[in-house]
Amino acid sequence: MWLRIGLSSFGGPAGQIAVMHRVLVDEHKWVSEEQFLHALKFCTLLPGPEAQQLATYIGWLLHDVRGGLIAGSLFILPGLLAILGLSILYVTVGQVALVQAVFAGLKPAVLAIVAEALSRIARRALKHRALWFLAGAAFVALFFFKVPFPIVVLAAGLIGWVQREAWGEPSSEAEAPASAATRPARARTIRTVVVGLAIWWVPVGALALGLGPRHVLVSQAVFYSKAAVVTFGGAYAALTYVGQKAVEQLHWLLPGQMVDGLALAETTPGPLILVLQFVGFLTTYRLGAPVDGIVGGIVGSLVVVWTTFVPSFLFVLAGAPYMETLRRRPRLTGALTAITAAVVGVIANLAVWFALKVIFHEHRHVGLGPLSVDLPVWASVDWPGVLIALAALVAVFRFKLGILRILGLASLAGLLQWW
């Protein structure tokens, strides 16, 4: 099931969260709405890719540490293999037009899946007018004023803490006792942290001993480890940070190559942050001597994936038991409920950003004082994409078609358009 979710998780964090919600909550009912939203709150507070962390959290919730490792790994595996294959094609053939044609049909269809999930989550999470206002305020702050993500979430939590009585009583599920599997234990937490740090840093140390501390593979391992810790706000924050450092300061690749990698990552399944794998491949493909070329690129891409995602597993597996305990403390319910509303605004922001990128080829930046927004150039509208998106909306809302069927038809439409 997690492999199926990974294969169908297109459209960046918004699309991936939408797919997980539909499969796990609505279709299979493996977790409740409250459990899903609570996990999402925690993962949006962590640095790194929130969708992969959400998969890890829910896998842990279902089957403890083993479940978290399996869910998180299978979620990223399809995208990892896709980006690796496309990276090899990129440096050998120089173009992947046929593959991009398939994904050109998929991206507009994902808009419909995102819209349906956003509508469903909003209806279930925003049960009071004040919560709708908080969600709207979070969206405006993020989309129009580029307020840093942690500030938005912390402000929502503070409002919820002060006004906790406004949200109503906590659900009965929120007051249920914790199971042995999810109850926090200090010894288990220490063991998780120690083992996680060893898995994270021992391979990096081995690379430094074997190749020297200044080798590009070691530099990448340290750089992406740092990025995994400091990039709050999800994949887009990480991409901004890495793009500025890797292109402008370290000169590991050209700006155009970063854009190509982002295009590939946006049109393949799995976390958007896998664009860093593409960056790692190109870097060691050129600079990885004596391990350069295709082999060096593969090694570099795997090092980047390792140092990007191992910290995410560690953060979730060490912190999830404590978050489950917080869910059962009524005095914190107000803060967490308000954060849930802010998370709905975050998903809406990601959905609108993705929709503008898919439907319009060109954008122009508008800044006026604190206002900062990228508006679409209407003459650049992608009419085939609009038609595919509208057809997918009808398929989702009117005919209730399954995700795989919708994505299959959309990919066929993309091929027909290319042909």
Short mmCIF file of C-alpha atoms in Angstrom, two decimals:
data_model
loop_
_atom_site.label_atom_id
_atom_site.label_comp_id
_atom_site.label_asym_id
_atom_site.label_seq_id
_atom_site.Cartn_x
_atom_site.Cartn_y
_atom_site.Cartn_z
CA MET A 1 0.00 0.00 0.00
CA TRP A 2 2.79 2.45 0.83
CA LEU A 3 4.46 1.67 -2.48
CA ARG A 4 1.16 2.44 -4.22
CA ILE A 5 0.98 5.77 -2.37
CA GLY A 6 4.55 6.54 -3.36
CA LEU A 7 3.84 5.76 -7.01
CA SER A 8 0.76 7.99 -7.11
CA SER A 9 2.12 10.89 -5.02
CA PHE A 10 2.52 13.60 -7.64
CA GLY A 11 2.18 17.34 -7.21
CA GLY A 12 4.57 18.22 -4.41
CA PRO A 13 3.58 18.24 -0.72
CA ALA A 14 -0.02 19.29 -1.36
CA GLY A 15 -0.62 16.45 -3.82
CA GLN A 16 1.15 13.89 -1.65
CA ILE A 17 -0.78 14.84 1.48
CA ALA A 18 -3.99 14.67 -0.56
CA VAL A 19 -3.20 11.17 -1.81
CA MET A 20 -2.32 9.93 1.68
CA HIS A 21 -5.48 11.40 3.16
CA ARG A 22 -7.68 9.79 0.53
CA VAL A 23 -6.06 6.35 0.77
CA LEU A 24 -5.39 6.12 4.51
CA VAL A 25 -8.38 7.98 5.96
CA ASP A 26 -11.20 7.60 3.43
CA GLU A 27 -10.51 4.37 1.55
CA HIS A 28 -8.86 2.07 4.10
CA LYS A 29 -9.65 3.92 7.35
CA TRP A 30 -6.30 2.93 8.83
CA VAL A 31 -6.20 6.18 10.81
CA SER A 32 -8.90 8.60 11.85
CA GLU A 33 -9.26 12.18 10.70
CA GLU A 34 -8.02 13.39 14.10
CA GLN A 35 -4.95 11.16 13.99
CA PHE A 36 -4.09 12.24 10.44
CA LEU A 37 -4.41 15.96 11.21
CA HIS A 38 -2.47 15.63 14.45
CA ALA A 39 0.37 13.87 12.63
CA LEU A 40 0.29 16.56 9.95
CA LYS A 41 0.60 19.31 12.57
CA PHE A 42 3.72 17.73 14.00
CA CYS A 43 5.34 17.12 10.62
CA THR A 44 4.78 20.68 9.44
CA LEU A 45 6.66 21.87 12.53
CA LEU A 46 9.74 19.80 11.66
CA PRO A 47 12.55 20.74 9.29
CA GLY A 48 12.64 18.71 6.11
CA PRO A 49 10.04 17.12 3.80
CA GLU A 50 6.69 17.08 5.58
CA ALA A 51 5.02 14.52 3.29
CA GLN A 52 7.70 11.87 3.85
CA GLN A 53 7.65 12.62 7.57
CA LEU A 54 3.87 12.24 7.58
CA ALA A 55 4.17 8.81 5.93
CA THR A 56 6.77 7.82 8.55
CA TYR A 57 4.60 9.06 11.41
CA ILE A 58 1.50 7.17 10.26
CA GLY A 59 3.56 4.02 9.60
CA TRP A 60 4.92 4.32 13.15
CA LEU A 61 1.41 4.87 14.50
CA LEU A 62 0.24 1.65 12.84
CA HIS A 63 3.25 -0.63 13.42
CA ASP A 64 5.75 1.17 15.68
CA VAL A 65 9.33 1.82 14.50
CA ARG A 66 9.33 -0.94 11.89
CA GLY A 67 6.16 0.45 10.35
CA GLY A 68 7.60 3.97 10.29
CA LEU A 69 10.78 2.84 8.53
CA ILE A 70 8.87 0.80 5.95
CA ALA A 71 6.27 3.48 5.23
CA GLY A 72 8.78 6.31 4.92
CA SER A 73 11.16 4.27 2.76
CA LEU A 74 8.52 2.92 0.35
CA PHE A 75 7.07 6.41 0.01
CA ILE A 76 10.33 7.80 -1.38
CA LEU A 77 11.51 4.70 -3.31
CA PRO A 78 9.55 5.28 -6.58
CA GLY A 79 10.66 8.90 -6.78
CA LEU A 80 14.25 7.99 -5.94
CA LEU A 81 14.42 5.46 -8.79
CA ALA A 82 12.65 7.83 -11.19
CA ILE A 83 14.97 10.77 -10.47
CA LEU A 84 18.03 8.52 -10.68
CA GLY A 85 16.97 7.20 -14.09
CA LEU A 86 16.09 10.65 -15.40
CA SER A 87 19.39 12.06 -14.11
CA ILE A 88 21.28 9.45 -16.14
CA LEU A 89 19.20 10.30 -19.20
CA TYR A 90 19.82 14.00 -18.60
CA VAL A 91 23.61 13.68 -18.79
CA THR A 92 23.66 11.08 -21.60
CA VAL A 93 20.76 11.81 -23.95
CA GLY A 94 20.25 15.43 -22.92
CA GLN A 95 16.45 15.35 -23.08
CA VAL A 96 13.56 13.41 -21.64
CA ALA A 97 10.77 14.79 -23.84
CA LEU A 98 8.63 11.65 -23.85
CA VAL A 99 8.77 11.30 -20.07
CA GLN A 100 8.00 14.97 -19.59
CA ALA A 101 5.03 14.60 -21.94
CA VAL A 102 3.55 11.91 -19.70
CA PHE A 103 4.05 14.05 -16.63
CA ALA A 104 2.66 17.12 -18.40
CA GLY A 105 -0.66 15.29 -18.40
CA LEU A 106 -0.29 14.14 -14.81
CA LYS A 107 0.33 17.55 -13.23
CA PRO A 108 -3.04 19.13 -14.15
CA ALA A 109 -4.84 15.99 -12.95
CA VAL A 110 -3.12 16.25 -9.59
CA LEU A 111 -4.73 19.68 -9.18
CA ALA A 112 -8.13 18.00 -8.97
CA ILE A 113 -6.91 15.51 -6.35
CA VAL A 114 -5.43 18.35 -4.31
CA ALA A 115 -8.61 20.44 -4.58
CA GLU A 116 -10.80 17.55 -3.45
CA ALA A 117 -8.53 16.74 -0.48
CA LEU A 118 -8.27 20.39 0.56
CA SER A 119 -12.04 20.71 0.49
CA ARG A 120 -12.48 17.54 2.54
CA ILE A 121 -9.84 18.42 5.13
CA ALA A 122 -11.14 21.97 5.51
CA ARG A 123 -14.71 20.80 6.10
CA ARG A 124 -13.61 18.35 8.78
CA ALA A 125 -10.92 20.42 10.51
CA LEU A 126 -12.47 23.89 10.47
CA LYS A 127 -15.53 23.41 12.64
CA HIS A 128 -15.81 27.01 13.84
CA ARG A 129 -15.86 30.36 12.09
CA ALA A 130 -12.75 31.45 14.00
CA LEU A 131 -10.84 28.47 12.62
CA TRP A 132 -11.82 29.42 9.06
CA PHE A 133 -10.49 32.90 9.79
CA LEU A 134 -7.20 31.48 11.09
CA ALA A 135 -6.80 29.29 7.99
CA GLY A 136 -7.47 32.28 5.73
CA ALA A 137 -5.06 34.46 7.67
CA ALA A 138 -2.34 31.79 7.40
CA PHE A 139 -2.88 31.57 3.65
CA VAL A 140 -2.70 35.36 3.20
CA ALA A 141 0.43 35.63 5.36
CA LEU A 142 2.23 32.90 3.42
CA PHE A 143 1.07 33.63 -0.13
CA PHE A 144 0.90 37.42 -0.22
CA PHE A 145 3.41 38.52 2.42
CA LYS A 146 5.90 35.61 2.46
CA VAL A 147 5.83 35.48 6.26
CA PRO A 148 8.24 32.74 7.44
CA PHE A 149 6.43 29.49 7.98
CA PRO A 150 7.49 28.94 11.63
CA ILE A 151 6.14 32.38 12.58
CA VAL A 152 2.73 31.55 11.07
CA VAL A 153 2.49 28.26 12.94
CA LEU A 154 3.76 29.65 16.25
CA ALA A 155 1.35 32.59 16.03
CA ALA A 156 -1.56 30.21 15.42
CA GLY A 157 -0.51 28.07 18.37
CA LEU A 158 -0.30 31.10 20.64
CA ILE A 159 -3.75 32.28 19.56
CA GLY A 160 -5.14 28.81 20.16
CA TRP A 161 -3.55 28.63 23.60
CA VAL A 162 -5.04 31.97 24.68
CA GLN A 163 -8.43 31.37 23.08
CA ARG A 164 -8.62 27.60 23.60
CA GLU A 165 -12.18 27.73 24.94
CA ALA A 166 -13.39 29.11 21.59
CA TRP A 167 -12.76 25.83 19.75
CA GLY A 168 -15.07 23.64 21.80
CA GLU A 169 -14.34 20.52 23.85
CA PRO A 170 -11.65 18.05 22.79
CA SER A 171 -12.85 14.86 21.14
CA SER A 172 -13.19 11.66 23.10
CA GLU A 173 -10.44 10.13 21.01
CA ALA A 174 -8.07 12.91 22.02
CA GLU A 175 -8.57 11.92 25.68
CA ALA A 176 -8.09 8.19 25.14
CA PRO A 177 -5.17 6.55 26.97
CA ALA A 178 -1.97 5.96 25.04
CA SER A 179 -1.08 2.42 24.01
CA ALA A 180 2.20 0.84 25.07
CA ALA A 181 3.51 1.22 21.53
CA THR A 182 2.93 4.97 21.42
CA ARG A 183 3.64 5.86 25.07
CA PRO A 184 6.91 7.82 25.39
CA ALA A 185 9.77 6.17 27.28
CA ARG A 186 13.05 7.91 28.04
CA ALA A 187 15.22 4.82 27.48
CA ARG A 188 13.60 4.10 24.13
CA THR A 189 13.96 7.72 23.05
CA ILE A 190 17.66 7.76 23.95
CA ARG A 191 18.18 4.50 22.07
CA THR A 192 16.36 5.87 19.02
CA VAL A 193 18.45 9.05 19.02
CA VAL A 194 21.77 7.23 19.46
CA VAL A 195 21.05 4.66 16.76
CA GLY A 196 19.68 7.33 14.42
CA LEU A 197 22.73 9.58 14.82
CA ALA A 198 25.03 6.62 14.19
CA ILE A 199 23.15 5.64 11.02
CA TRP A 200 23.29 9.26 9.91
CA TRP A 201 26.93 10.13 10.60
CA VAL A 202 28.94 6.88 10.50
CA PRO A 203 28.72 6.67 6.67
CA VAL A 204 29.75 10.33 6.45
CA GLY A 205 32.76 9.65 8.65
CA ALA A 206 33.70 6.64 6.53
CA LEU A 207 33.62 8.82 3.39
CA ALA A 208 35.83 11.41 5.07
CA LEU A 209 38.37 8.77 6.10
CA GLY A 210 38.40 7.14 2.67
CA LEU A 211 38.32 10.20 0.39
CA GLY A 212 39.50 13.02 2.61
CA PRO A 213 37.46 15.69 4.39
CA ARG A 214 37.53 18.07 1.39
CA HIS A 215 36.20 15.62 -1.19
CA VAL A 216 32.98 16.77 -2.88
CA LEU A 217 31.07 13.72 -1.60
CA VAL A 218 31.97 14.61 1.99
CA SER A 219 31.16 18.27 1.38
CA GLN A 220 27.76 17.29 0.01
CA ALA A 221 27.05 14.97 2.94
CA VAL A 222 27.80 17.71 5.46
CA PHE A 223 25.95 20.39 3.49
CA TYR A 224 22.75 18.37 3.05
CA SER A 225 22.87 17.21 6.66
CA LYS A 226 22.90 20.86 7.68
CA ALA A 227 20.06 21.64 5.26
CA ALA A 228 17.99 18.82 6.78
CA VAL A 229 18.25 20.49 10.19
CA VAL A 230 17.80 24.18 9.38
CA THR A 231 15.20 24.22 6.58
CA PHE A 232 11.87 24.67 8.35
CA GLY A 233 8.80 25.09 6.19
CA GLY A 234 8.96 21.93 4.07
CA ALA A 235 10.43 21.13 0.69
CA TYR A 236 10.09 24.64 -0.76
CA ALA A 237 12.14 26.15 2.05
CA ALA A 238 14.81 23.49 1.55
CA LEU A 239 14.91 24.10 -2.21
CA THR A 240 15.34 27.85 -1.71
CA TYR A 241 18.19 27.30 0.73
CA VAL A 242 19.98 24.70 -1.41
CA GLY A 243 19.43 26.62 -4.64
CA GLN A 244 21.10 29.73 -3.27
CA LYS A 245 24.02 27.87 -1.72
CA ALA A 246 24.69 25.21 -4.37
CA VAL A 247 24.34 27.53 -7.37
CA GLU A 248 25.46 30.97 -6.22
CA GLN A 249 28.08 30.19 -3.57
CA LEU A 250 29.40 26.66 -4.10
CA HIS A 251 28.98 26.65 -7.92
CA TRP A 252 28.12 22.96 -7.98
CA LEU A 253 25.77 23.46 -10.94
CA LEU A 254 24.26 26.13 -13.19
CA PRO A 255 20.98 27.97 -12.49
CA GLY A 256 19.39 26.38 -15.55
CA GLN A 257 20.28 22.93 -14.28
CA MET A 258 18.59 23.67 -10.95
CA VAL A 259 15.43 24.62 -12.84
CA ASP A 260 15.64 21.41 -14.90
CA GLY A 261 15.96 19.38 -11.71
CA LEU A 262 12.96 21.11 -10.17
CA ALA A 263 10.90 20.37 -13.31
CA LEU A 264 11.81 16.69 -13.12
CA ALA A 265 11.05 16.50 -9.39
CA GLU A 266 7.68 18.23 -9.82
CA THR A 267 6.63 15.74 -12.48
CA THR A 268 7.77 12.51 -10.82
CA PRO A 269 6.23 10.69 -7.86
CA GLY A 270 7.54 11.12 -4.34
CA PRO A 271 8.76 14.09 -2.29
CA LEU A 272 9.62 17.26 -4.18
CA ILE A 273 12.82 17.49 -2.17
CA LEU A 274 14.20 14.66 -4.32
CA VAL A 275 15.36 17.45 -6.61
CA LEU A 276 18.36 17.50 -4.25
CA GLN A 277 19.17 14.00 -5.50
CA PHE A 278 19.41 15.43 -9.02
CA VAL A 279 21.71 18.18 -7.74
CA GLY A 280 23.91 15.60 -6.02
CA PHE A 281 24.07 13.48 -9.16
CA LEU A 282 25.19 16.36 -11.39
CA THR A 283 27.69 17.61 -8.81
CA THR A 284 29.61 14.35 -8.44
CA TYR A 285 29.15 13.53 -12.11
CA ARG A 286 31.39 16.55 -12.83
CA LEU A 287 33.48 16.96 -9.69
CA GLY A 288 33.64 13.56 -8.01
CA ALA A 289 37.08 12.39 -9.23
CA PRO A 290 38.36 9.75 -8.83
CA VAL A 291 34.73 8.60 -8.59
CA ASP A 292 33.06 10.71 -11.28
CA GLY A 293 30.97 10.08 -14.39
CA ILE A 294 27.80 7.96 -14.15
CA VAL A 295 29.11 5.91 -11.22
CA GLY A 296 30.10 9.04 -9.33
CA GLY A 297 26.72 10.59 -10.06
CA ILE A 298 24.90 7.55 -8.68
CA VAL A 299 27.04 7.52 -5.53
CA GLY A 300 26.56 11.26 -5.07
CA SER A 301 22.80 11.05 -5.48
CA LEU A 302 22.55 8.25 -2.91
CA VAL A 303 24.70 10.19 -0.43
CA VAL A 304 22.38 13.18 -0.80
CA VAL A 305 19.26 11.03 -0.33
CA TRP A 306 20.81 9.42 2.77
CA THR A 307 21.74 12.68 4.49
CA THR A 308 18.44 14.33 3.52
CA PHE A 309 16.02 11.65 4.71
CA VAL A 310 17.75 9.87 7.62
CA PRO A 311 17.35 13.01 9.80
CA SER A 312 13.64 13.05 8.95
CA PHE A 313 13.23 9.46 10.16
CA LEU A 314 15.10 10.37 13.33
CA PHE A 315 13.00 13.46 14.07
CA VAL A 316 9.72 11.57 13.63
CA LEU A 317 10.58 8.33 15.42
CA ALA A 318 12.06 10.20 18.39
CA GLY A 319 9.34 12.83 18.67
CA ALA A 320 6.13 11.06 17.68
CA PRO A 321 5.50 9.33 21.05
CA TYR A 322 5.61 12.69 22.82
CA MET A 323 3.24 14.24 20.28
CA GLU A 324 0.77 11.44 20.89
CA THR A 325 0.90 12.26 24.59
CA LEU A 326 0.31 15.96 23.90
CA ARG A 327 -2.77 15.01 21.89
CA ARG A 328 -4.31 13.69 25.08
CA ARG A 329 -3.77 16.80 27.21
CA PRO A 330 -6.92 18.94 27.00
CA ARG A 331 -5.15 22.17 27.93
CA LEU A 332 -3.06 21.90 24.75
CA THR A 333 -6.02 21.06 22.55
CA GLY A 334 -6.73 24.71 21.78
CA ALA A 335 -3.18 25.39 20.57
CA LEU A 336 -3.08 22.24 18.45
CA THR A 337 -6.53 22.93 16.99
CA ALA A 338 -5.44 26.41 15.95
CA ILE A 339 -2.28 24.96 14.40
CA THR A 340 -4.51 22.56 12.46
CA ALA A 341 -6.34 25.56 11.00
CA ALA A 342 -3.02 27.15 10.06
CA VAL A 343 -1.96 23.88 8.40
CA VAL A 344 -5.09 24.03 6.22
CA GLY A 345 -3.94 27.49 5.15
CA VAL A 346 -0.48 26.06 4.44
CA ILE A 347 -1.94 23.32 2.23
CA ALA A 348 -4.04 25.93 0.42
CA ASN A 349 -0.92 28.02 -0.16
CA LEU A 350 0.93 25.03 -1.62
CA ALA A 351 -2.08 24.11 -3.76
CA VAL A 352 -2.41 27.60 -5.24
CA TRP A 353 1.34 27.83 -5.83
CA PHE A 354 1.31 24.48 -7.62
CA ALA A 355 -1.78 25.39 -9.66
CA LEU A 356 -0.20 28.63 -10.87
CA LYS A 357 2.96 26.80 -11.90
CA VAL A 358 1.00 24.15 -13.80
CA ILE A 359 -1.57 26.33 -15.57
CA PHE A 360 0.67 29.28 -16.44
CA HIS A 361 4.11 29.11 -18.04
CA GLU A 362 5.16 32.64 -17.05
CA HIS A 363 4.82 34.72 -13.89
CA ARG A 364 5.75 38.23 -12.81
CA HIS A 365 6.73 39.34 -9.36
CA VAL A 366 4.75 42.12 -7.69
CA GLY A 367 6.09 43.82 -4.59
CA LEU A 368 4.55 46.73 -2.74
CA GLY A 369 5.84 47.33 0.76
CA PRO A 370 5.37 44.09 2.69
CA LEU A 371 3.30 42.63 -0.17
CA SER A 372 5.23 40.11 -2.27
CA VAL A 373 3.48 37.82 -4.73
CA ASP A 374 4.12 36.13 -8.08
CA LEU A 375 1.18 36.75 -10.40
CA PRO A 376 0.51 34.71 -13.55
CA VAL A 377 0.95 36.14 -17.03
CA TRP A 378 -2.46 35.41 -18.53
CA ALA A 379 -1.14 35.16 -22.08
CA SER A 380 0.99 32.18 -20.99
CA VAL A 381 -1.94 29.97 -19.97
CA ASP A 382 -1.56 26.28 -20.84
CA TRP A 383 -4.96 25.50 -22.39
CA PRO A 384 -4.41 21.72 -22.74
CA GLY A 385 -3.47 21.68 -19.06
CA VAL A 386 -6.62 23.60 -18.19
CA LEU A 387 -8.77 21.08 -20.09
CA ILE A 388 -7.08 18.13 -18.38
CA ALA A 389 -7.52 19.77 -14.98
CA LEU A 390 -11.23 20.46 -15.61
CA ALA A 391 -11.78 16.89 -16.80
CA ALA A 392 -10.02 15.58 -13.70
CA LEU A 393 -12.17 17.80 -11.46
CA VAL A 394 -15.31 16.33 -13.00
CA ALA A 395 -13.90 12.82 -12.62
CA VAL A 396 -13.08 13.37 -8.95
CA PHE A 397 -16.10 15.35 -7.74
CA ARG A 398 -18.83 14.02 -10.03
CA PHE A 399 -17.86 10.45 -10.87
CA LYS A 400 -15.64 9.67 -7.84
CA LEU A 401 -13.01 7.91 -9.95
CA GLY A 402 -9.99 6.38 -8.20
CA ILE A 403 -6.62 8.09 -8.16
CA LEU A 404 -4.79 5.56 -10.32
CA ARG A 405 -7.47 5.62 -13.01
CA ILE A 406 -7.44 9.42 -13.13
CA LEU A 407 -3.64 9.56 -13.31
CA GLY A 408 -3.57 6.87 -16.00
CA LEU A 409 -6.04 8.75 -18.21
CA ALA A 410 -4.18 12.02 -17.60
CA SER A 411 -0.82 10.52 -18.61
CA LEU A 412 -2.44 9.20 -21.80
CA ALA A 413 -3.76 12.71 -22.50
CA GLY A 414 -0.25 14.10 -22.05
CA LEU A 415 1.14 11.57 -24.54
CA LEU A 416 -1.55 12.41 -27.06
CA GLN A 417 -0.83 16.12 -26.69
CA TRP A 418 2.91 15.53 -27.25
CA TRP A 419 2.25 13.29 -30.29
#
